[in-house]
Short mmCIF file of C-alpha atoms in Angstrom, two decimals:
data_model
loop_
_atom_site.label_atom_id
_atom_site.label_comp_id
_atom_site.label_asym_id
_atom_site.label_seq_id
_atom_site.Cartn_x
_atom_site.Cartn_y
_atom_site.Cartn_z
CA UNK A 1 -63.97 132.79 -69.51
CA UNK A 2 -60.42 132.56 -70.98
CA UNK A 3 -60.88 136.04 -73.04
CA UNK A 4 -62.39 137.45 -69.71
CA UNK A 5 -59.19 136.56 -67.66
CA UNK A 6 -56.92 138.16 -70.62
CA UNK A 7 -58.71 141.27 -70.97
CA UNK A 8 -58.98 141.70 -67.09
CA UNK A 9 -55.74 142.99 -65.66
CA UNK A 10 -55.89 140.89 -62.66
CA UNK A 11 -52.64 139.18 -61.06
CA UNK A 12 -53.32 135.81 -62.42
CA UNK A 13 -52.90 137.10 -66.00
CA UNK A 14 -49.25 138.13 -64.70
CA UNK A 15 -48.62 134.94 -62.87
CA UNK A 16 -49.25 132.96 -65.92
CA UNK A 17 -46.81 135.26 -67.81
CA UNK A 18 -44.08 134.91 -64.88
CA UNK A 19 -44.93 130.94 -65.00
CA UNK A 20 -44.02 130.80 -68.61
CA UNK A 21 -40.81 132.98 -68.35
CA UNK A 22 -39.81 130.66 -65.55
CA UNK A 23 -40.22 127.74 -67.71
CA UNK A 24 -38.17 129.42 -70.15
CA UNK A 25 -35.42 129.85 -67.50
CA UNK A 26 -35.70 126.15 -66.61
CA UNK A 27 -35.22 124.77 -70.15
CA UNK A 28 -32.45 126.98 -70.86
CA UNK A 29 -30.52 126.25 -67.74
CA UNK A 30 -31.14 122.54 -68.28
CA UNK A 31 -29.43 122.81 -71.52
CA UNK A 32 -26.20 124.25 -70.06
CA UNK A 33 -26.35 121.89 -66.86
CA UNK A 34 -26.97 118.68 -68.62
CA UNK A 35 -24.27 119.43 -71.55
CA UNK A 36 -21.62 120.33 -69.05
CA UNK A 37 -22.11 117.16 -66.88
CA UNK A 38 -19.43 114.64 -68.12
CA UNK A 39 -19.97 110.88 -66.79
CA UNK A 40 -17.47 111.24 -64.13
CA UNK A 41 -19.33 114.39 -62.78
CA UNK A 42 -22.50 112.39 -62.81
CA UNK A 43 -20.97 109.36 -60.80
CA UNK A 44 -19.57 111.96 -58.03
CA UNK A 45 -22.84 113.62 -57.51
CA UNK A 46 -24.49 112.92 -54.06
CA UNK A 47 -25.04 109.08 -53.45
CA UNK A 48 -28.48 109.90 -51.54
CA UNK A 49 -29.71 111.29 -54.87
CA UNK A 50 -29.24 108.07 -56.74
CA UNK A 51 -32.97 108.17 -58.53
CA UNK A 52 -32.41 111.67 -60.02
CA UNK A 53 -28.63 110.53 -61.04
CA UNK A 54 -30.10 107.59 -62.70
CA UNK A 55 -32.68 109.77 -64.70
CA UNK A 56 -30.11 112.18 -65.74
CA UNK A 57 -28.03 109.23 -67.08
CA UNK A 58 -30.51 107.61 -68.88
CA UNK A 59 -31.45 111.17 -70.63
CA UNK A 60 -27.82 111.74 -71.26
CA UNK A 61 -27.42 108.37 -72.96
CA UNK A 62 -29.45 109.77 -75.73
CA UNK A 63 -28.14 113.19 -76.20
CA UNK A 64 -30.18 113.95 -79.42
CA UNK A 65 -33.25 113.29 -77.87
CA UNK A 66 -32.41 115.18 -74.73
CA UNK A 67 -31.58 118.11 -76.61
CA UNK A 68 -34.61 117.81 -78.89
CA UNK A 69 -36.73 117.92 -75.71
CA UNK A 70 -35.23 120.70 -74.23
CA UNK A 71 -35.27 122.88 -77.41
CA UNK A 72 -38.78 121.76 -78.01
CA UNK A 73 -39.99 122.88 -74.43
CA UNK A 74 -37.90 126.26 -74.66
CA UNK A 75 -39.56 127.22 -77.82
CA UNK A 76 -42.92 126.22 -76.94
CA UNK A 77 -42.87 128.59 -73.74
CA UNK A 78 -41.28 131.17 -75.23
CA UNK A 79 -43.64 131.47 -78.15
CA UNK A 80 -46.28 130.90 -75.44
CA UNK A 81 -45.17 133.82 -73.29
CA UNK A 82 -44.44 136.07 -76.24
CA UNK A 83 -48.11 135.50 -77.71
CA UNK A 84 -49.54 135.84 -74.29
CA UNK A 85 -47.95 138.99 -73.61
CA UNK A 86 -49.20 140.33 -77.06
CA UNK A 87 -52.81 139.66 -76.19
CA UNK A 88 -52.55 141.37 -72.69
CA UNK A 89 -50.80 144.25 -74.32
CA UNK A 90 -53.27 144.78 -77.16
CA UNK A 91 -55.98 145.61 -74.57
CA UNK A 92 -54.03 148.56 -73.28
CA UNK A 93 -51.88 149.82 -76.15
CA UNK A 94 -53.97 148.63 -79.29
CA UNK A 95 -51.82 149.68 -82.39
CA UNK A 96 -48.80 149.93 -80.66
CA UNK A 97 -49.03 146.42 -78.77
CA UNK A 98 -46.62 144.62 -81.10
CA UNK A 99 -44.05 146.86 -81.04
CA UNK A 100 -44.01 147.42 -77.33
CA UNK A 101 -44.12 143.67 -76.73
CA UNK A 102 -41.36 142.79 -78.99
CA UNK A 103 -39.09 145.27 -77.06
CA UNK A 104 -39.96 144.08 -73.71
CA UNK A 105 -40.15 140.45 -74.24
CA UNK A 106 -36.78 140.52 -76.25
CA UNK A 107 -34.87 142.01 -73.48
CA UNK A 108 -37.04 139.95 -70.73
CA UNK A 109 -36.50 136.57 -72.52
CA UNK A 110 -32.74 137.31 -73.10
CA UNK A 111 -31.89 138.34 -69.44
CA UNK A 112 -34.24 136.33 -67.34
CA UNK A 113 -34.83 133.20 -69.82
CA UNK A 114 -31.52 132.78 -71.32
CA UNK A 115 -28.40 134.77 -69.48
CA UNK A 116 -29.26 134.50 -66.07
CA UNK A 117 -30.47 130.79 -66.01
CA UNK A 118 -27.54 129.59 -68.12
CA UNK A 119 -24.88 131.31 -65.81
CA UNK A 120 -26.80 129.85 -62.62
CA UNK A 121 -26.73 126.29 -64.27
CA UNK A 122 -23.26 126.60 -65.24
CA UNK A 123 -22.05 127.27 -61.78
CA UNK A 124 -24.47 124.55 -59.93
CA UNK A 125 -24.78 121.99 -62.97
CA UNK A 126 -25.36 119.23 -60.64
CA UNK A 127 -28.06 120.78 -58.31
CA UNK A 128 -29.74 122.47 -61.11
CA UNK A 129 -29.86 119.04 -63.36
CA UNK A 130 -31.36 117.25 -60.32
CA UNK A 131 -34.12 119.81 -60.09
CA UNK A 132 -35.07 120.33 -63.82
CA UNK A 133 -34.80 116.40 -64.67
CA UNK A 134 -38.49 115.62 -63.62
CA UNK A 135 -39.82 118.66 -65.72
CA UNK A 136 -37.96 117.34 -68.86
CA UNK A 137 -39.39 113.77 -68.35
CA UNK A 138 -42.79 115.36 -68.15
CA UNK A 139 -42.34 117.32 -71.26
CA UNK A 140 -40.71 113.91 -72.79
CA UNK A 141 -43.80 112.33 -72.05
CA UNK A 142 -46.35 114.80 -73.26
CA UNK A 143 -44.63 115.69 -76.34
CA UNK A 144 -43.48 111.88 -76.95
CA UNK A 145 -44.76 111.63 -80.49
CA UNK A 146 -43.75 114.93 -81.79
CA UNK A 147 -40.25 114.40 -80.06
CA UNK A 148 -40.07 110.97 -81.82
CA UNK A 149 -40.56 112.40 -85.28
CA UNK A 150 -38.29 115.28 -84.75
CA UNK A 151 -35.45 112.85 -83.55
CA UNK A 152 -35.91 110.46 -86.83
CA UNK A 153 -36.05 113.57 -88.79
CA UNK A 154 -32.79 114.89 -87.47
CA UNK A 155 -31.00 111.53 -87.56
CA UNK A 156 -31.85 111.12 -91.32
CA UNK A 157 -30.46 114.49 -92.05
CA UNK A 158 -27.23 113.44 -89.98
CA UNK A 159 -26.88 110.47 -92.23
CA UNK A 160 -27.16 112.42 -95.20
CA UNK A 161 -24.64 114.79 -94.32
CA UNK A 162 -22.34 111.86 -93.44
CA UNK A 163 -22.56 112.21 -89.43
CA UNK A 164 -24.24 109.53 -87.32
CA UNK A 165 -22.91 110.37 -83.74
CA UNK A 166 -21.87 112.99 -81.69
CA UNK A 167 -17.98 113.37 -82.14
CA UNK A 168 -15.86 112.21 -79.21
CA UNK A 169 -13.24 114.48 -77.49
CA UNK A 170 -10.10 114.67 -79.44
CA UNK A 171 -6.74 114.14 -78.09
CA UNK A 172 -5.87 117.71 -78.68
CA UNK A 173 -8.83 118.95 -76.70
CA UNK A 174 -7.90 116.48 -73.77
CA UNK A 175 -4.20 118.13 -73.75
CA UNK A 176 -5.86 121.60 -73.75
CA UNK A 177 -8.02 120.60 -70.62
CA UNK A 178 -5.03 119.20 -69.14
CA UNK A 179 -3.15 122.22 -69.37
CA UNK A 180 -5.97 124.53 -68.29
CA UNK A 181 -6.37 122.16 -64.99
CA UNK A 182 -2.69 122.30 -64.45
CA UNK A 183 -2.69 126.27 -64.92
CA UNK A 184 -5.80 126.61 -62.60
CA UNK A 185 -3.81 124.35 -59.92
CA UNK A 186 -6.28 121.52 -59.97
CA UNK A 187 -3.66 119.25 -61.55
CA UNK A 188 -0.06 119.33 -60.22
CA UNK A 189 2.90 118.95 -62.50
CA UNK A 190 3.43 115.25 -62.09
CA UNK A 191 -0.42 114.43 -62.69
CA UNK A 192 -0.15 116.59 -65.93
CA UNK A 193 2.97 114.94 -67.18
CA UNK A 194 1.55 111.43 -66.52
CA UNK A 195 -1.63 112.29 -68.31
CA UNK A 196 0.16 113.83 -71.27
CA UNK A 197 2.60 110.79 -71.32
CA UNK A 198 -0.55 108.32 -71.43
CA UNK A 199 -1.81 110.42 -74.53
CA UNK A 200 1.78 110.31 -76.14
CA UNK A 201 1.99 106.54 -75.54
CA UNK A 202 0.15 105.43 -78.75
CA UNK A 203 2.28 107.94 -80.73
CA UNK A 204 6.07 107.22 -79.67
CA UNK A 205 8.28 105.01 -81.32
CA UNK A 206 10.94 102.78 -79.53
CA UNK A 207 13.82 104.61 -80.77
CA UNK A 208 12.80 107.65 -78.68
CA UNK A 209 13.31 105.53 -75.23
CA UNK A 210 15.87 102.86 -76.34
CA UNK A 211 19.39 102.55 -74.95
CA UNK A 212 21.54 102.92 -78.06
CA UNK A 213 23.93 100.21 -79.23
CA UNK A 214 27.06 102.12 -77.99
CA UNK A 215 25.78 101.83 -74.38
CA UNK A 216 24.51 98.19 -74.29
CA UNK A 217 26.53 96.30 -71.89
CA UNK A 218 26.60 92.62 -73.30
CA UNK A 219 28.55 89.59 -72.76
CA UNK A 220 29.97 87.22 -75.50
CA UNK A 221 28.40 83.67 -75.39
CA UNK A 222 31.55 81.96 -74.75
CA UNK A 223 32.01 83.93 -71.66
CA UNK A 224 31.93 81.85 -68.11
CA UNK A 225 29.41 82.35 -65.49
CA UNK A 226 32.16 83.78 -63.25
CA UNK A 227 33.21 86.57 -66.03
CA UNK A 228 29.46 87.23 -66.43
CA UNK A 229 28.98 87.94 -62.81
CA UNK A 230 32.07 90.13 -62.54
CA UNK A 231 30.73 92.31 -65.64
CA UNK A 232 27.25 92.47 -64.53
CA UNK A 233 28.18 93.60 -61.01
CA UNK A 234 30.93 96.22 -62.17
CA UNK A 235 28.43 97.73 -64.79
CA UNK A 236 25.45 97.57 -62.23
CA UNK A 237 23.06 95.44 -64.59
CA UNK A 238 20.28 93.18 -63.39
CA UNK A 239 20.44 91.41 -66.72
CA UNK A 240 23.06 91.10 -69.45
CA UNK A 241 22.20 90.49 -73.23
CA UNK A 242 24.31 87.56 -74.83
CA UNK A 243 25.61 87.74 -78.33
CA UNK A 244 27.39 85.25 -80.52
CA UNK A 245 30.68 86.45 -82.23
CA UNK A 246 29.19 89.91 -82.94
CA UNK A 247 26.65 92.20 -80.95
CA UNK A 248 24.49 92.25 -83.66
CA UNK A 249 23.71 88.66 -83.23
CA UNK A 250 21.82 88.62 -79.67
CA UNK A 251 21.20 84.87 -78.88
CA UNK A 252 19.45 85.69 -75.43
CA UNK A 253 19.41 87.22 -72.15
CA UNK A 254 20.79 86.15 -68.75
CA UNK A 255 19.62 87.45 -65.36
CA UNK A 256 22.03 88.38 -62.60
CA UNK A 257 19.79 86.52 -59.96
CA UNK A 258 20.08 83.23 -62.04
CA UNK A 259 23.79 83.65 -62.20
CA UNK A 260 24.13 84.29 -58.46
CA UNK A 261 22.07 81.08 -57.75
CA UNK A 262 24.54 79.24 -59.82
CA UNK A 263 27.46 80.56 -58.11
CA UNK A 264 26.51 78.75 -55.06
CA UNK A 265 28.23 75.70 -56.68
CA UNK A 266 31.69 76.04 -57.41
CA UNK A 267 31.37 73.79 -60.51
CA UNK A 268 29.25 76.14 -62.28
CA UNK A 269 31.45 79.00 -62.32
CA UNK A 270 33.45 77.62 -65.24
CA UNK A 271 30.29 77.10 -67.46
CA UNK A 272 29.87 79.34 -70.70
CA UNK A 273 26.69 81.11 -71.76
CA UNK A 274 26.04 78.50 -74.48
CA UNK A 275 25.67 75.97 -71.63
CA UNK A 276 23.12 77.79 -69.51
CA UNK A 277 19.30 78.19 -70.42
CA UNK A 278 18.98 81.84 -71.63
CA UNK A 279 15.84 84.05 -71.71
CA UNK A 280 14.63 84.27 -75.56
CA UNK A 281 15.94 87.58 -77.09
CA UNK A 282 12.88 89.38 -78.69
CA UNK A 283 13.57 91.55 -81.76
CA UNK A 284 11.64 94.69 -82.63
CA UNK A 285 11.86 97.09 -85.76
CA UNK A 286 12.81 100.50 -84.93
CA UNK A 287 9.74 101.90 -86.15
CA UNK A 288 7.41 100.08 -83.59
CA UNK A 289 5.16 101.94 -81.37
CA UNK A 290 6.02 101.51 -77.49
CA UNK A 291 2.60 100.60 -76.78
CA UNK A 292 2.60 97.83 -79.13
CA UNK A 293 6.06 96.87 -77.66
CA UNK A 294 4.80 96.98 -73.97
CA UNK A 295 1.70 94.54 -74.94
CA UNK A 296 4.17 92.11 -76.47
CA UNK A 297 6.66 92.14 -73.56
CA UNK A 298 3.83 91.94 -70.89
CA UNK A 299 2.00 88.66 -73.09
CA UNK A 300 5.43 86.98 -73.22
CA UNK A 301 6.63 87.82 -69.82
CA UNK A 302 9.90 89.22 -71.05
CA UNK A 303 11.57 92.03 -69.64
CA UNK A 304 13.81 93.67 -72.74
CA UNK A 305 13.60 93.78 -76.40
CA UNK A 306 16.52 94.63 -78.87
CA UNK A 307 15.78 97.16 -81.62
CA UNK A 308 16.88 96.51 -85.11
CA UNK A 309 17.18 98.77 -88.36
CA UNK A 310 15.80 97.64 -91.76
CA UNK A 311 19.29 96.02 -92.56
CA UNK A 312 19.27 93.77 -89.70
CA UNK A 313 21.50 95.86 -87.54
CA UNK A 314 21.18 96.28 -83.81
CA UNK A 315 20.22 99.67 -83.05
CA UNK A 316 19.61 99.77 -79.22
CA UNK A 317 17.58 98.01 -76.75
CA UNK A 318 14.28 98.63 -74.73
CA UNK A 319 13.54 97.23 -71.36
CA UNK A 320 10.10 97.05 -69.63
CA UNK A 321 11.52 99.70 -67.20
CA UNK A 322 12.10 102.30 -70.19
CA UNK A 323 8.48 101.84 -71.09
CA UNK A 324 7.06 102.39 -67.74
CA UNK A 325 9.45 105.25 -67.06
CA UNK A 326 7.90 106.70 -70.28
CA UNK A 327 4.72 106.97 -68.48
CA UNK A 328 5.35 107.41 -64.66
CA UNK A 329 9.14 108.86 -64.76
CA UNK A 330 12.33 107.38 -63.29
CA UNK A 331 12.12 104.02 -61.70
CA UNK A 332 15.19 102.79 -59.70
CA UNK A 333 15.82 99.30 -59.25
CA UNK A 334 18.36 97.78 -56.74
CA UNK A 335 21.43 97.90 -59.36
CA UNK A 336 20.60 101.38 -60.61
CA UNK A 337 23.12 104.12 -59.65
CA UNK A 338 22.50 107.54 -59.84
CA UNK A 339 23.40 109.35 -62.93
CA UNK A 340 26.61 111.37 -63.02
CA UNK A 341 26.14 114.84 -63.15
CA UNK A 342 26.51 116.16 -66.85
CA UNK A 343 28.81 118.94 -65.49
CA UNK A 344 30.88 119.10 -62.53
CA UNK A 345 32.53 122.40 -61.47
CA UNK A 346 36.12 121.53 -60.36
CA UNK A 347 37.20 125.20 -59.77
CA UNK A 348 36.60 128.55 -61.16
CA UNK A 349 38.80 127.63 -64.44
CA UNK A 350 38.08 124.00 -64.57
CA UNK A 351 34.97 121.88 -65.44
CA UNK A 352 34.34 118.23 -65.84
CA UNK A 353 31.74 117.41 -68.60
CA UNK A 354 30.20 114.51 -70.44
CA UNK A 355 30.76 114.13 -74.04
CA UNK A 356 27.23 115.03 -75.10
CA UNK A 357 27.03 118.13 -73.28
CA UNK A 358 26.09 121.31 -75.40
CA UNK A 359 28.64 123.92 -75.57
CA UNK A 360 26.16 126.55 -74.43
CA UNK A 361 26.18 124.91 -70.99
CA UNK A 362 30.02 125.17 -70.87
CA UNK A 363 29.87 128.82 -72.00
CA UNK A 364 27.55 129.51 -69.18
CA UNK A 365 29.55 127.61 -66.83
CA UNK A 366 32.97 129.44 -67.84
CA UNK A 367 31.06 132.70 -68.83
CA UNK A 368 32.77 132.85 -72.29
CA UNK A 369 32.07 132.03 -75.90
CA UNK A 370 33.27 129.42 -78.17
CA UNK A 371 32.94 130.73 -81.61
CA UNK A 372 31.95 129.13 -84.76
CA UNK A 373 29.40 126.60 -83.33
CA UNK A 374 25.78 126.54 -82.57
CA UNK A 375 24.75 126.35 -78.76
CA UNK A 376 23.20 122.88 -79.13
CA UNK A 377 26.52 121.39 -80.74
CA UNK A 378 27.86 118.56 -78.28
CA UNK A 379 31.45 119.12 -77.15
CA UNK A 380 32.30 115.85 -78.30
CA UNK A 381 31.23 117.04 -81.91
CA UNK A 382 33.15 120.06 -81.55
CA UNK A 383 36.39 118.18 -80.71
CA UNK A 384 36.04 115.78 -83.68
CA UNK A 385 35.29 118.68 -85.84
CA UNK A 386 38.59 120.49 -84.73
CA UNK A 387 41.02 117.49 -85.02
CA UNK A 388 39.23 115.75 -88.01
CA UNK A 389 39.89 112.34 -86.44
CA UNK A 390 39.30 110.60 -83.26
CA UNK A 391 41.38 111.85 -80.16
CA UNK A 392 43.29 109.61 -77.92
CA UNK A 393 42.84 109.41 -73.92
CA UNK A 394 44.67 112.31 -72.45
CA UNK A 395 44.78 114.14 -75.61
CA UNK A 396 44.58 118.12 -75.34
CA UNK A 397 42.45 119.86 -77.83
CA UNK A 398 42.69 123.58 -78.11
CA UNK A 399 38.85 125.10 -78.46
CA UNK A 400 39.73 128.80 -78.38
CA UNK A 401 43.21 130.51 -77.66
CA UNK A 402 42.46 130.58 -73.98
CA UNK A 403 40.42 127.56 -73.67
CA UNK A 404 41.52 123.78 -73.67
CA UNK A 405 39.86 120.49 -73.58
CA UNK A 406 41.57 117.19 -72.21
CA UNK A 407 40.18 114.05 -73.33
CA UNK A 408 39.51 111.89 -69.86
CA UNK A 409 37.62 109.00 -71.23
CA UNK A 410 37.10 107.52 -74.87
CA UNK A 411 35.52 103.99 -75.46
CA UNK A 412 38.24 101.90 -76.96
CA UNK A 413 36.20 100.23 -79.65
CA UNK A 414 33.71 102.78 -80.78
CA UNK A 415 35.66 105.80 -79.79
CA UNK A 416 33.00 107.57 -78.01
CA UNK A 417 34.22 110.77 -76.13
CA UNK A 418 32.44 110.10 -72.74
CA UNK A 419 34.16 112.59 -70.66
CA UNK A 420 36.06 115.81 -71.13
CA UNK A 421 37.87 118.29 -68.88
CA UNK A 422 37.52 121.86 -69.89
CA UNK A 423 40.06 124.23 -68.48
CA UNK A 424 41.12 127.87 -68.98
CA UNK A 425 44.92 128.19 -69.99
#
């Protein structure tokens, strides 16, 4: 009966061949569809298709078994299709049958059994997977013994070569996917920055986000409540570090809210910081990662930590706000002030700049060139280099024959040049 069917050119013979080619397309497409479905995409699939979604999840939980089932099925039908076509062609082409079948079936399987179904499955992965999952389960049931043996054999080989699990997505791959998503418009700039910040969170050290020592507004332990309130309000701080004798010796933190509560009783205004209950001062090494610092701050319910170098010198401070801003961007509280602009154009010949402004910004603003320095050299450093000493407030420094810097503000203790007026002369 079977021989007669093969030798007889009836439509049923072609239908069997087409069925085998269709199954080849199913297995090829299944591989593309299921591999491309991430856990997030599976969860987002239509809620009315819960049964097929559960079956897909179950199969995806064992990727090695899934791939073994698909590749076994695909190879079986491809071999069967080629063998069947060879038997059919032999009845008509005799000696040339193998050559003709090889040429025709190679092209047919490549186009209709590989390229086309994979392209369709890639575009409609969820829908394709829901359809083919039942066929795969049938194949898995029929060939269970063989699949089990192959799976164990492959697992053994992987262990021999030092690999037992499919590798997870690396951080670089995640960043690449985020960049692609942003380029294609599926992620906006803020979302891209947020994801990148989360990925960098484990690698960033506290010195990258800390407020440096010279910019810390702290109060001496013998200062009174009244003095502390005045300093806090003047500086716009919600908390003040308290130190004993020198700023390296931080003994605690006082909150403005607590100070204002004490202010309600005039008898408290004369109390010193050492008479009050201070929040403990948490110390951190400068090499610590910010995710570790964040976890400790949160567990101890503290708002700031003081960063020290290996010699015990205070380098700066990091607040919980600083850590969160590293993730989500700028956060303003009720005491924050908008930052002053780094460069303000007074008139066509005069600008006011911060001491840390690079000279390239000054050159661009005034359309001139300050020779002898790199673009990223800060104006404060340039002034110190020219004078070879610390300047005084109001002192004029000749930058070029036609350009002058006037020191508008410099800190008394650390001699930090904070504000400079640049003018043509």
